[in-house]
Short mmCIF file of C-alpha atoms in Angstrom, two decimals:
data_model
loop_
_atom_site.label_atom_id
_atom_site.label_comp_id
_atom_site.label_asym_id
_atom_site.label_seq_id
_atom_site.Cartn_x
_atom_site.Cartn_y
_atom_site.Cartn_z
CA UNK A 130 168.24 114.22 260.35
CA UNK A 131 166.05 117.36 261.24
CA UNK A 132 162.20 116.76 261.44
CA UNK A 133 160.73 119.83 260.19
CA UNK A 134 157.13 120.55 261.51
CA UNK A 135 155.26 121.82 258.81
CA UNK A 136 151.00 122.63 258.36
CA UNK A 137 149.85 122.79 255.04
CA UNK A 138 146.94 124.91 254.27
CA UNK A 139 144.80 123.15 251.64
CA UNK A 140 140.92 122.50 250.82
CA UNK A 141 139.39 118.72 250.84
CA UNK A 142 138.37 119.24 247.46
CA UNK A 143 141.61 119.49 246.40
CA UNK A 144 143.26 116.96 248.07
CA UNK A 145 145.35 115.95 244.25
CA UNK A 146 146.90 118.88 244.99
CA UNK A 147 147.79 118.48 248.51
CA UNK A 148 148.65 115.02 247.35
CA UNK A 149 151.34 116.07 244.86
CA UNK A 150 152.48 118.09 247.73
CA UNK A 151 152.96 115.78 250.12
CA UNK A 152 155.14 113.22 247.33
CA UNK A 153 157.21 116.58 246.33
CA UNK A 154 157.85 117.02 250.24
CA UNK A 155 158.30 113.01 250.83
CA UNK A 156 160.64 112.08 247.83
CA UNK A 157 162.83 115.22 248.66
CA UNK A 158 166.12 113.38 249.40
CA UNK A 159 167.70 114.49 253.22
CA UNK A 160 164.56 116.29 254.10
CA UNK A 161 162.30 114.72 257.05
CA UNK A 162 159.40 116.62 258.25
CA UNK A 163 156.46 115.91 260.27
CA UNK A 164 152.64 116.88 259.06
CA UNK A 165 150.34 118.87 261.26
CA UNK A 166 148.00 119.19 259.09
CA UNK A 167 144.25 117.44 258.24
CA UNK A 168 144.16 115.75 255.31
CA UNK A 169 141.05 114.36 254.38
CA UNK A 170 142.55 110.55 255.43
CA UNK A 171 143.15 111.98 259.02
CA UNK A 172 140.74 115.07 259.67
CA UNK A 173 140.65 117.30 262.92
CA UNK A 174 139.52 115.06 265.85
CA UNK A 175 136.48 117.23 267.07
CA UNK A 176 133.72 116.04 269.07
CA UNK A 177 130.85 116.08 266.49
CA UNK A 178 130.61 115.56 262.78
CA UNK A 179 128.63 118.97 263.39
CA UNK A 180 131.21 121.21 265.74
CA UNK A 181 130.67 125.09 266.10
CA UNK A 182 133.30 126.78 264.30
CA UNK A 183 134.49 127.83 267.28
CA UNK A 184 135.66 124.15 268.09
CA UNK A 185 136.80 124.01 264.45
CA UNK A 186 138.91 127.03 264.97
CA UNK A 187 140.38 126.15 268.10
CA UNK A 188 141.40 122.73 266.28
CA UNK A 189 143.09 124.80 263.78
CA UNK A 190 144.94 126.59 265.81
CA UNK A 191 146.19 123.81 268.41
CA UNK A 192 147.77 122.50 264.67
CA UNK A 193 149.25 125.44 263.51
CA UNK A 194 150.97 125.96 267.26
CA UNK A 195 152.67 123.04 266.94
CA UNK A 196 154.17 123.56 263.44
CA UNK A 197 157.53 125.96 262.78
CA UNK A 198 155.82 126.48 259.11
CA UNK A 199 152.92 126.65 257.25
CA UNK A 200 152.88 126.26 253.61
CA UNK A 201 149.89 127.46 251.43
CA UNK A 202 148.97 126.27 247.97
CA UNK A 203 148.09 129.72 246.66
CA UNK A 204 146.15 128.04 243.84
CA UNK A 205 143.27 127.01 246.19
CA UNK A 206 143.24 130.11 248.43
CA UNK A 207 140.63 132.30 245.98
CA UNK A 208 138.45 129.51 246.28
CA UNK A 209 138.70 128.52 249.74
CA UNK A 210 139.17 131.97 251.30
CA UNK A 211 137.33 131.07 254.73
CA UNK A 212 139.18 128.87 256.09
CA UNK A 213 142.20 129.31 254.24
CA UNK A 214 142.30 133.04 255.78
CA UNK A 215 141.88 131.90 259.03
CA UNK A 216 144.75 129.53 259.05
CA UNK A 217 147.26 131.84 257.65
CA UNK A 218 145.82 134.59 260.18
CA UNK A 219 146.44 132.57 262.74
CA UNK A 220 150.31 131.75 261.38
CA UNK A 221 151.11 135.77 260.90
CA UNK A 222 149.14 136.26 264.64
CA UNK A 223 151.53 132.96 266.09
CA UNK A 224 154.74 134.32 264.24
CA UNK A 225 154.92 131.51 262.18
CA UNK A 226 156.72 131.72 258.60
CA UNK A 227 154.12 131.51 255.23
CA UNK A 228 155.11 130.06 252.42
CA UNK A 229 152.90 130.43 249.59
CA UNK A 230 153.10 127.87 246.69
CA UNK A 231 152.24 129.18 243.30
CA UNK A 232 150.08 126.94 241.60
CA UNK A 233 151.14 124.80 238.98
CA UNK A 234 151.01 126.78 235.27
CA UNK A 235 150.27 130.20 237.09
CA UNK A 236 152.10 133.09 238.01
CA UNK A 237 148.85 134.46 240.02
CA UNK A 238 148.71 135.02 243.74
CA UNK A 239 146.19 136.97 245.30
CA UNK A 240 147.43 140.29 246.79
CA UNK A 241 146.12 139.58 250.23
CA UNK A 242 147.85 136.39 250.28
CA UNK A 243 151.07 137.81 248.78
CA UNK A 244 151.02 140.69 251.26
CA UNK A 245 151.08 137.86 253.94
CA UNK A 246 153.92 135.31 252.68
CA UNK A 247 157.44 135.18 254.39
CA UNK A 248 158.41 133.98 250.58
CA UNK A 249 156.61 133.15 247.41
CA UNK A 250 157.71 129.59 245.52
CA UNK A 251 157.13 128.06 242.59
CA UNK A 252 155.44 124.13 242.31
CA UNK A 253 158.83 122.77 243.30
CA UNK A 254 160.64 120.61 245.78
CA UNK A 255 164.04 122.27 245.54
CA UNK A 256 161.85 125.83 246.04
CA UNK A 257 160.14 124.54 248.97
CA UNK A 258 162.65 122.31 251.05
CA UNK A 259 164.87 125.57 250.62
CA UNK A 260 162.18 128.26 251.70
CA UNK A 261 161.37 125.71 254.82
CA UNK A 262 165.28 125.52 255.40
CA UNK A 263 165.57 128.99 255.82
CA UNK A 264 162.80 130.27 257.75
CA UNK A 265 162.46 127.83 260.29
#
């Protein structure tokens, strides 16, 4: 089976979300991926508790290289906008494919974010194992 290289885009203080995620991606029957991203359990190895955004960035980015996707829970993006932007930046600037999830109960993405997605799915693993499927 395929190992799909995925980075999710997600804020620490949402981690349930990123969580639920992470099940929906793991329970998805003949789908294997591997996670680039830095969950709260297994944060970006930097050389300080303190590093310059610069290093932070550059930590980021060495992630998001490596992946062939990066998914976005579009529910924490208004909140989290710093970061958030930069990752998905970086994707569109790398070439990578965006897939925005929509968060659970909501219709609402923000334009900027929208304008930026390969594809838009709802809080499902059928919707998401098929947008990965196709754009990587």
């Amino acid at each position: 089976m395929y190992d799909y290289r995925i980075f999710i885009s997600h804020a620490w203080r949402y981690g349930d979300e990123y969580n639920r995620l992470v099940n929906l991606l793991d329970a998805s029957p003949w789908f294997s991926y591997y996670n680039y991203s830095a969950p709260k359990e297994k944060p970006l190895a930097l050389s300080s508790p303190h590093a310059s955004y610069h290093e932070i960035a550059q930590a980021i980015t060495a992630k998001i290289q490596r992946a062939q996707v990066v998914l976005v829970i579009g529910g924490m993006y208004t909140l989290y906008h710093d970061w958030m932007k930069y990752e998905v930046d970086e994707a569109l600037r790398m070439g990578k494919p965006i897939i925005v999830i929509m968060p659970w109960g909501s219709s609402y993405i923000p334009v900027d974010l929208r304008a930026k997605a390969s594809k838009v799915v709802g809080w499902n693993a059928a919707s998401i194992v098929s947008a990965i499927r196709e754009l990587t």
